[in-house]
PDB file of C-alpha atoms in Angstrom:
ATOM      1  CA  MET A 515      14.655  -0.613 -34.194  1.00 34.00           C
ATOM      2  CA  LYS A 516      14.862   2.121 -31.413  1.00 43.00           C
ATOM      3  CA  LYS A 517      12.726   1.439 -27.975  1.00 55.00           C
ATOM      4  CA  ILE A 518       9.660   3.946 -27.725  1.00 63.00           C
ATOM      5  CA  GLY A 519       9.555   5.879 -24.602  1.00 69.00           C
ATOM      6  CA  ARG A 520       6.207   5.140 -22.674  1.00 68.00           C
ATOM      7  CA  ASN A 521       5.744   8.944 -22.637  1.00 76.00           C
ATOM      8  CA  GLU A 522       6.746   9.779 -26.210  1.00 76.00           C
ATOM      9  CA  PRO A 523       3.887  10.360 -28.885  1.00 76.00           C
ATOM     10  CA  CYS A 524       2.275   7.546 -30.222  1.00 67.00           C
ATOM     11  CA  PRO A 525       3.597   6.512 -33.474  1.00 59.00           C
ATOM     12  CA  CYS A 526       0.322   5.352 -34.846  1.00 54.00           C
ATOM     13  CA  GLY A 527      -0.549   9.362 -35.001  1.00 56.00           C
ATOM     14  CA  SER A 528      -3.037   9.213 -32.437  1.00 58.00           C
ATOM     15  CA  GLY A 529      -1.854  12.131 -30.548  1.00 68.00           C
ATOM     16  CA  LYS A 530      -1.471  10.076 -27.312  1.00 66.00           C
ATOM     17  CA  LYS A 531       1.014   9.173 -25.231  1.00 70.00           C
ATOM     18  CA  TYR A 532       2.707   5.887 -26.411  1.00 63.00           C
ATOM     19  CA  LYS A 533       1.776   4.271 -22.616  1.00 63.00           C
ATOM     20  CA  LYS A 534      -1.862   5.303 -23.137  1.00 63.00           C
ATOM     21  CA  CYS A 535      -1.978   4.126 -26.935  1.00 63.00           C
ATOM     22  CA  CYS A 536      -0.702   1.219 -28.736  1.00 60.00           C
ATOM     23  CA  ILE A 537       1.753  -0.175 -25.818  1.00 60.00           C
ATOM     24  CA  GLY A 538      -1.542  -2.218 -25.082  1.00 52.00           C
ATOM     25  CA  VAL A 539      -1.468  -3.635 -28.467  1.00 47.00           C
ATOM     26  CA  LYS A 540       0.653  -6.462 -28.306  1.00 47.00           C
ATOM     27  CA  PRO A 541       0.796 -10.344 -29.071  1.00 42.00           C
ATOM     28  CA  ASN A 542      -0.660 -12.251 -26.173  1.00 44.00           C
ATOM     29  CA  THR A 543       1.861 -13.037 -24.160  1.00 70.00           C
ATOM     30  CA  ILE A 544       2.282 -13.134 -20.178  1.00 68.00           C
ATOM     31  CA  SER A 545       3.013  -9.392 -20.338  1.00 78.00           C
ATOM     32  CA  GLN A 546      -0.636  -9.052 -22.300  1.00 82.00           C
ATOM     33  CA  GLU A 547      -2.003 -11.577 -19.309  1.00 84.00           C
ATOM     34  CA  ILE A 548      -0.963  -9.296 -16.666  1.00 88.00           C
ATOM     35  CA  ASP A 549      -2.126  -6.177 -18.168  1.00 88.00           C
ATOM     36  CA  ASP A 550      -5.300  -7.150 -18.825  1.00 88.00           C
ATOM     37  CA  ALA A 551      -5.580  -8.680 -15.313  1.00 89.00           C
ATOM     38  CA  MET A 552      -4.440  -5.452 -13.915  1.00 92.00           C
ATOM     39  CA  GLN A 553      -6.954  -3.578 -15.869  1.00 92.00           C
ATOM     40  CA  GLN A 554      -9.772  -6.002 -15.106  1.00 93.00           C
ATOM     41  CA  GLY A 555      -9.174  -5.311 -11.466  1.00 94.00           C
ATOM     42  CA  TYR A 556      -9.595  -1.020 -12.243  1.00 95.00           C
ATOM     43  CA  TYR A 557     -13.035  -2.027 -14.147  1.00 95.00           C
ATOM     44  CA  LEU A 558     -14.320  -4.337 -10.988  1.00 95.00           C
ATOM     45  CA  LEU A 559     -13.494  -1.679  -8.713  1.00 94.00           C
ATOM     46  CA  GLU A 560     -15.436   0.858 -10.573  1.00 93.00           C
ATOM     47  CA  SER A 561     -18.808  -1.339 -10.272  1.00 93.00           C
ATOM     48  CA  LYS A 562     -17.747  -1.878  -6.760  1.00 91.00           C
ATOM     49  CA  LEU A 563     -16.844  -5.171  -6.837  1.00 93.00           C
ATOM     50  CA  TYR A 564     -14.039  -5.176  -4.184  1.00 93.00           C
ATOM     51  CA  GLU A 565     -13.331  -8.425  -3.498  1.00 96.00           C
ATOM     52  CA  LYS A 566     -13.331  -9.506  -7.379  1.00 95.00           C
ATOM     53  CA  ALA A 567     -11.120  -6.797  -7.752  1.00 96.00           C
ATOM     54  CA  CYS A 568      -8.505  -8.136  -5.350  1.00 97.00           C
ATOM     55  CA  ASP A 569      -9.055 -11.547  -6.880  1.00 96.00           C
ATOM     56  CA  ALA A 570      -7.882 -10.189 -10.266  1.00 95.00           C
ATOM     57  CA  TRP A 571      -5.045  -8.217  -8.906  1.00 96.00           C
ATOM     58  CA  SER A 572      -4.219 -11.422  -7.090  1.00 96.00           C
ATOM     59  CA  GLN A 573      -3.388 -13.132 -10.440  1.00 93.00           C
ATOM     60  CA  THR A 574      -1.726 -10.183 -11.483  1.00 94.00           C
ATOM     61  CA  TRP A 575       0.993 -10.020  -8.860  1.00 96.00           C
ATOM     62  CA  GLU A 576       1.821 -14.296  -9.213  1.00 94.00           C
ATOM     63  CA  LYS A 577       1.862 -13.413 -13.052  1.00 91.00           C
ATOM     64  CA  LEU A 578       4.232 -10.393 -12.392  1.00 93.00           C
ATOM     65  CA  LYS A 579       6.370 -12.423 -10.472  1.00 92.00           C
ATOM     66  CA  THR A 580       7.389 -14.562 -13.467  1.00 89.00           C
ATOM     67  CA  LYS A 581       8.676 -12.126 -15.272  1.00 88.00           C
ATOM     68  CA  LEU A 582      10.802 -10.700 -11.999  1.00 88.00           C
ATOM     69  CA  ILE A 583      14.401 -10.589 -13.231  1.00 87.00           C
ATOM     70  CA  PRO A 584      16.346 -11.176  -9.584  1.00 88.00           C
ATOM     71  CA  SER A 585      18.926  -8.498 -10.009  1.00 91.00           C
ATOM     72  CA  ILE A 586      16.137  -5.622 -10.286  1.00 92.00           C
ATOM     73  CA  LYS A 587      15.298  -4.427  -6.320  1.00 95.00           C
ATOM     74  CA  ASP A 588      13.631  -1.028  -7.672  1.00 95.00           C
ATOM     75  CA  VAL A 589       9.896  -1.432  -8.898  1.00 94.00           C
ATOM     76  CA  ARG A 590      10.730   1.609 -10.858  1.00 91.00           C
ATOM     77  CA  ASP A 591      13.653  -0.652 -12.760  1.00 90.00           C
ATOM     78  CA  PHE A 592      10.572  -3.147 -13.273  1.00 88.00           C
ATOM     79  CA  ASP A 593       8.215  -0.548 -14.834  1.00 85.00           C
ATOM     80  CA  ASP A 594      11.306  -0.574 -17.574  1.00 81.00           C
ATOM     81  CA  GLN A 595      10.875  -4.273 -18.103  1.00 80.00           C
ATOM     82  CA  LEU A 596       7.555  -4.326 -18.866  1.00 80.00           C
ATOM     83  CA  ASP A 597       5.010  -2.514 -21.032  1.00 75.00           C
ATOM     84  CA  LEU A 598       1.934  -2.039 -19.194  1.00 83.00           C
ATOM     85  CA  GLN A 599      -0.599   0.524 -19.209  1.00 84.00           C
ATOM     86  CA  GLN A 600      -0.265   1.025 -15.462  1.00 88.00           C
ATOM     87  CA  PHE A 601       3.093   1.665 -13.633  1.00 91.00           C
ATOM     88  CA  ILE A 602       3.518  -1.175 -11.367  1.00 93.00           C
ATOM     89  CA  SER A 603       4.392   1.011  -8.448  1.00 93.00           C
ATOM     90  CA  ASN A 604       1.037   2.987  -8.409  1.00 94.00           C
ATOM     91  CA  TRP A 605      -0.669  -0.287  -8.918  1.00 96.00           C
ATOM     92  CA  ALA A 606       0.939  -2.137  -6.243  1.00 96.00           C
ATOM     93  CA  GLN A 607      -0.221   0.992  -3.988  1.00 96.00           C
ATOM     94  CA  ASP A 608      -3.547   0.653  -5.434  1.00 97.00           C
ATOM     95  CA  TYR A 609      -3.826  -3.148  -4.485  1.00 98.00           C
ATOM     96  CA  GLU A 610      -2.640  -3.186  -0.771  1.00 97.00           C
ATOM     97  CA  MET A 611      -5.321  -0.290  -0.265  1.00 96.00           C
ATOM     98  CA  GLU A 612      -8.223  -2.269  -1.784  1.00 97.00           C
ATOM     99  CA  LEU A 613      -6.998  -5.237   0.132  1.00 97.00           C
ATOM    100  CA  GLY A 614      -7.330  -3.465   3.051  1.00 96.00           C
ATOM    101  CA  ASN A 615     -10.947  -2.122   2.288  1.00 94.00           C
ATOM    102  CA  ALA A 616     -12.017  -5.633   1.165  1.00 95.00           C
ATOM    103  CA  GLY A 617     -10.382  -7.030   4.603  1.00 95.00           C
ATOM    104  CA  ARG A 618     -13.137  -5.007   6.624  1.00 91.00           C
ATOM    105  CA  LYS A 619     -15.661  -7.674   5.341  1.00 92.00           C
ATOM    106  CA  ASN A 620     -13.574 -10.643   4.991  1.00 95.00           C
ATOM    107  CA  THR A 621     -10.199 -11.418   7.034  1.00 96.00           C
ATOM    108  CA  TYR A 622      -8.911 -13.460   4.104  1.00 97.00           C
ATOM    109  CA  TYR A 623      -7.987 -10.233   2.220  1.00 98.00           C
ATOM    110  CA  LEU A 624      -6.382  -9.039   5.213  1.00 97.00           C
ATOM    111  CA  LYS A 625      -3.810 -12.115   5.544  1.00 97.00           C
ATOM    112  CA  GLU A 626      -3.370 -11.521   1.528  1.00 98.00           C
ATOM    113  CA  ARG A 627      -2.580  -7.889   2.104  1.00 98.00           C
ATOM    114  CA  ILE A 628       0.131  -9.119   4.947  1.00 98.00           C
ATOM    115  CA  GLN A 629       1.779 -11.604   2.326  1.00 98.00           C
ATOM    116  CA  PHE A 630       1.698  -9.132  -0.704  1.00 98.00           C
ATOM    117  CA  CYS A 631       3.231  -6.344   1.296  1.00 98.00           C
ATOM    118  CA  ALA A 632       5.844  -8.587   2.620  1.00 98.00           C
ATOM    119  CA  GLU A 633       6.835 -10.044  -0.748  1.00 97.00           C
ATOM    120  CA  PHE A 634       6.718  -6.816  -2.147  1.00 98.00           C
ATOM    121  CA  ASN A 635       9.247  -5.538   0.276  1.00 97.00           C
ATOM    122  CA  GLU A 636      11.279  -8.327   0.054  1.00 97.00           C
ATOM    123  CA  LEU A 637      11.321  -8.348  -3.742  1.00 96.00           C
ATOM    124  CA  PHE A 638      12.060  -4.417  -4.101  1.00 96.00           C
ATOM    125  CA  PRO A 639      13.981  -3.262  -0.994  1.00 96.00           C
ATOM    126  CA  LEU A 640      15.394  -0.164  -3.069  1.00 96.00           C
ATOM    127  CA  SER A 641      11.845   1.147  -4.009  1.00 96.00           C
ATOM    128  CA  SER A 642      11.126   4.261  -2.922  1.00 94.00           C
ATOM    129  CA  PRO A 643      11.520   4.607   0.961  1.00 94.00           C
ATOM    130  CA  LEU A 644       7.372   6.165   1.074  1.00 93.00           C
ATOM    131  CA  ILE A 645       6.136   3.136  -0.983  1.00 96.00           C
ATOM    132  CA  ILE A 646       8.380   0.385   1.882  1.00 96.00           C
ATOM    133  CA  GLN A 647       7.473   2.212   4.832  1.00 95.00           C
ATOM    134  CA  ASN A 648       3.633   2.463   3.430  1.00 96.00           C
ATOM    135  CA  MET A 649       3.736  -1.395   2.946  1.00 97.00           C
ATOM    136  CA  LYS A 650       5.177  -1.903   6.547  1.00 97.00           C
ATOM    137  CA  ARG A 651       2.725   0.103   7.921  1.00 97.00           C
ATOM    138  CA  ALA A 652      -0.014  -1.910   5.965  1.00 97.00           C
ATOM    139  CA  ILE A 653       1.182  -4.859   7.700  1.00 98.00           C
ATOM    140  CA  ALA A 654       0.866  -3.541  11.084  1.00 98.00           C
ATOM    141  CA  GLU A 655      -2.368  -2.384  10.562  1.00 97.00           C
ATOM    142  CA  SER A 656      -3.730  -5.410   9.123  1.00 97.00           C
ATOM    143  CA  TYR A 657      -2.368  -7.920  12.370  1.00 97.00           C
ATOM    144  CA  PHE A 658      -4.404  -4.829  14.420  1.00 96.00           C
ATOM    145  CA  SER A 659      -7.443  -5.506  12.073  1.00 96.00           C
ATOM    146  CA  LEU A 660      -7.375  -9.248  12.553  1.00 96.00           C
ATOM    147  CA  GLY A 661      -7.171  -8.876  16.432  1.00 94.00           C
ATOM    148  CA  GLU A 662      -3.529  -9.792  16.638  1.00 95.00           C
ATOM    149  CA  ASP A 663      -2.694  -6.511  18.650  1.00 95.00           C
ATOM    150  CA  LYS A 664       0.698  -7.938  19.936  1.00 96.00           C
ATOM    151  CA  VAL A 665       1.810  -9.010  16.650  1.00 97.00           C
ATOM    152  CA  GLY A 666       0.807  -5.195  15.474  1.00 97.00           C
ATOM    153  CA  GLU A 667       2.402  -3.884  18.097  1.00 96.00           C
ATOM    154  CA  GLU A 668       5.804  -5.599  17.609  1.00 97.00           C
ATOM    155  CA  TYR A 669       5.684  -4.347  14.037  1.00 97.00           C
ATOM    156  CA  PHE A 670       4.849  -0.660  14.773  1.00 97.00           C
ATOM    157  CA  LEU A 671       7.478  -0.431  17.132  1.00 97.00           C
ATOM    158  CA  LYS A 672       9.986  -2.198  14.474  1.00 97.00           C
ATOM    159  CA  ILE A 673       8.986   0.461  12.014  1.00 96.00           C
ATOM    160  CA  ILE A 674       9.692   3.433  14.555  1.00 96.00           C
ATOM    161  CA  GLU A 675      12.819   2.208  15.116  1.00 96.00           C
ATOM    162  CA  GLU A 676      13.679   1.890  11.531  1.00 94.00           C
ATOM    163  CA  HIS A 677      12.162   5.253  10.172  1.00 93.00           C
ATOM    164  CA  PRO A 678      11.935   7.239  13.238  1.00 93.00           C
ATOM    165  CA  GLU A 679      11.615  10.353  11.006  1.00 93.00           C
ATOM    166  CA  ASN A 680       8.550   9.801   9.586  1.00 94.00           C
ATOM    167  CA  ILE A 681       5.831  10.986  11.638  1.00 95.00           C
ATOM    168  CA  TRP A 682       3.290   8.835   9.810  1.00 95.00           C
ATOM    169  CA  SER A 683       4.864   5.893  11.701  1.00 95.00           C
ATOM    170  CA  TYR A 684       4.023   7.047  15.119  1.00 96.00           C
ATOM    171  CA  ILE A 685       0.126   8.339  13.712  1.00 96.00           C
ATOM    172  CA  GLY A 686      -0.521   4.982  12.097  1.00 96.00           C
ATOM    173  CA  TYR A 687       0.777   3.125  15.344  1.00 97.00           C
ATOM    174  CA  GLY A 688      -1.143   5.716  17.641  1.00 96.00           C
ATOM    175  CA  ASP A 689      -4.830   5.333  15.392  1.00 96.00           C
ATOM    176  CA  MET A 690      -4.753   1.799  16.219  1.00 96.00           C
ATOM    177  CA  TYR A 691      -5.805   2.808  19.415  1.00 95.00           C
ATOM    178  CA  SER A 692      -7.665   6.059  18.974  1.00 93.00           C
ATOM    179  CA  MET A 693      -9.660   4.424  16.175  1.00 91.00           C
ATOM    180  CA  PRO A 694      -9.574   0.478  16.524  1.00 90.00           C
ATOM    181  CA  LEU A 695      -9.603  -1.142  13.145  1.00 88.00           C
ATOM    182  CA  ASN A 696     -11.142  -4.594  14.863  1.00 83.00           C
ATOM    183  CA  GLY A 697     -14.885  -4.092  15.537  1.00 78.00           C
ATOM    184  CA  ASP A 698     -14.493  -6.001  18.538  1.00 82.00           C
ATOM    185  CA  ALA A 699     -11.756  -3.280  20.015  1.00 82.00           C
ATOM    186  CA  LYS A 700     -12.585  -0.314  21.821  1.00 89.00           C
ATOM    187  CA  PRO A 701     -10.597   3.119  21.968  1.00 90.00           C
ATOM    188  CA  ASP A 702      -7.810   3.065  24.225  1.00 93.00           C
ATOM    189  CA  PHE A 703      -7.247   6.969  24.104  1.00 92.00           C
ATOM    190  CA  GLU A 704      -4.741   7.085  26.881  1.00 92.00           C
ATOM    191  CA  LYS A 705      -2.323   4.359  25.091  1.00 95.00           C
ATOM    192  CA  ALA A 706      -2.952   6.549  21.995  1.00 95.00           C
ATOM    193  CA  GLU A 707      -2.006  10.116  23.195  1.00 94.00           C
ATOM    194  CA  LYS A 708       0.943   8.219  24.920  1.00 95.00           C
ATOM    195  CA  ILE A 709       2.226   6.849  21.409  1.00 96.00           C
ATOM    196  CA  TYR A 710       1.099  10.304  19.677  1.00 96.00           C
ATOM    197  CA  SER A 711       3.329  12.108  22.169  1.00 94.00           C
ATOM    198  CA  MET A 712       6.345  10.047  20.980  1.00 95.00           C
ATOM    199  CA  ALA A 713       6.745  12.277  17.946  1.00 95.00           C
ATOM    200  CA  LEU A 714       6.597  15.626  19.789  1.00 93.00           C
ATOM    201  CA  GLY A 715       9.598  17.796  20.010  1.00 91.00           C
ATOM    202  CA  LYS A 716      11.305  15.724  17.251  1.00 92.00           C
ATOM    203  CA  ASP A 717      10.875  18.470  15.022  1.00 92.00           C
ATOM    204  CA  LEU A 718       9.032  15.998  12.078  1.00 94.00           C
ATOM    205  CA  GLU A 719       7.858  17.038   8.835  1.00 94.00           C
ATOM    206  CA  GLU A 720       3.910  17.388   8.678  1.00 94.00           C
ATOM    207  CA  GLU A 721       3.581  18.067  12.387  1.00 94.00           C
ATOM    208  CA  GLU A 722       0.470  19.621  12.024  1.00 95.00           C
ATOM    209  CA  TYR A 723      -1.361  16.081  11.484  1.00 95.00           C
ATOM    210  CA  LEU A 724       0.003  14.879  14.545  1.00 95.00           C
ATOM    211  CA  LEU A 725      -1.281  17.849  16.371  1.00 94.00           C
ATOM    212  CA  GLU A 726      -4.624  17.532  14.892  1.00 94.00           C
ATOM    213  CA  ARG A 727      -5.096  13.988  16.110  1.00 93.00           C
ATOM    214  CA  ILE A 728      -4.089  15.103  19.803  1.00 94.00           C
ATOM    215  CA  ALA A 729      -6.697  17.947  19.710  1.00 93.00           C
ATOM    216  CA  ASP A 730      -9.309  15.448  18.611  1.00 91.00           C
ATOM    217  CA  LEU A 731      -8.283  12.746  20.892  1.00 90.00           C
ATOM    218  CA  LYS A 732      -8.923  15.477  23.689  1.00 87.00           C
ATOM    219  CA  LYS A 733     -12.323  15.986  22.543  1.00 87.00           C
ATOM    220  CA  GLU A 734     -12.951  12.444  22.306  1.00 84.00           C
ATOM    221  CA  LYS A 735     -11.817  12.050  26.017  1.00 79.00           C
ATOM    222  CA  GLU A 736     -13.818  14.948  26.914  1.00 81.00           C
ATOM    223  CA  LYS A 737     -17.017  13.127  25.334  1.00 81.00           C
ATOM    224  CA  SER A 738     -16.388   9.780  27.330  1.00 76.00           C
ATOM    225  CA  SER A 739     -15.690  11.476  30.069  1.00 68.00           C
TER     226      SER A 739
END
């Protein structure tokens, strides 16, 4: 029997795409459990139960790892293996972001974020460079949020060394000093400006966002002087 593509019309005649219809109607297998936990997390987010959503997605991640084939190194290939309502690549980025949001109130989730992002990059090193870089920055930011600035610095410097063409590596690093994530830390505008300036003159894409940061920084410095 020919396999039905996720984006093809559902054979039930509903008019919906298969991935949005009967693809979710399958036996109670580990794939169903993964799908249920994934969707439960989204429902909890709609109710603004952020920590519970992250707990549901922690279970999702553990179950996903049991289905992983060692030869799969790109998360997009993992999507082809499992018939889920959400693309794993999209869900993983949502999970990383929500762990960061939950971590503002409970540092437990910042540690979970570090572990998840590290595991993701180790398991799927051939995924989209943008996803990989975002995961790396999430790790560095989480260390700053935990007050472990030295470790966060080391991560950001390594990110810049590995991805000097990505302007967000510099912006993310500078933001840690212009807009500290740790409530006990005070802004260090001088250091932030120095970091932002590292990207100037490199003809990087999206430089306008960097220039906005520098302009805002100058305004903040004037206010504080």
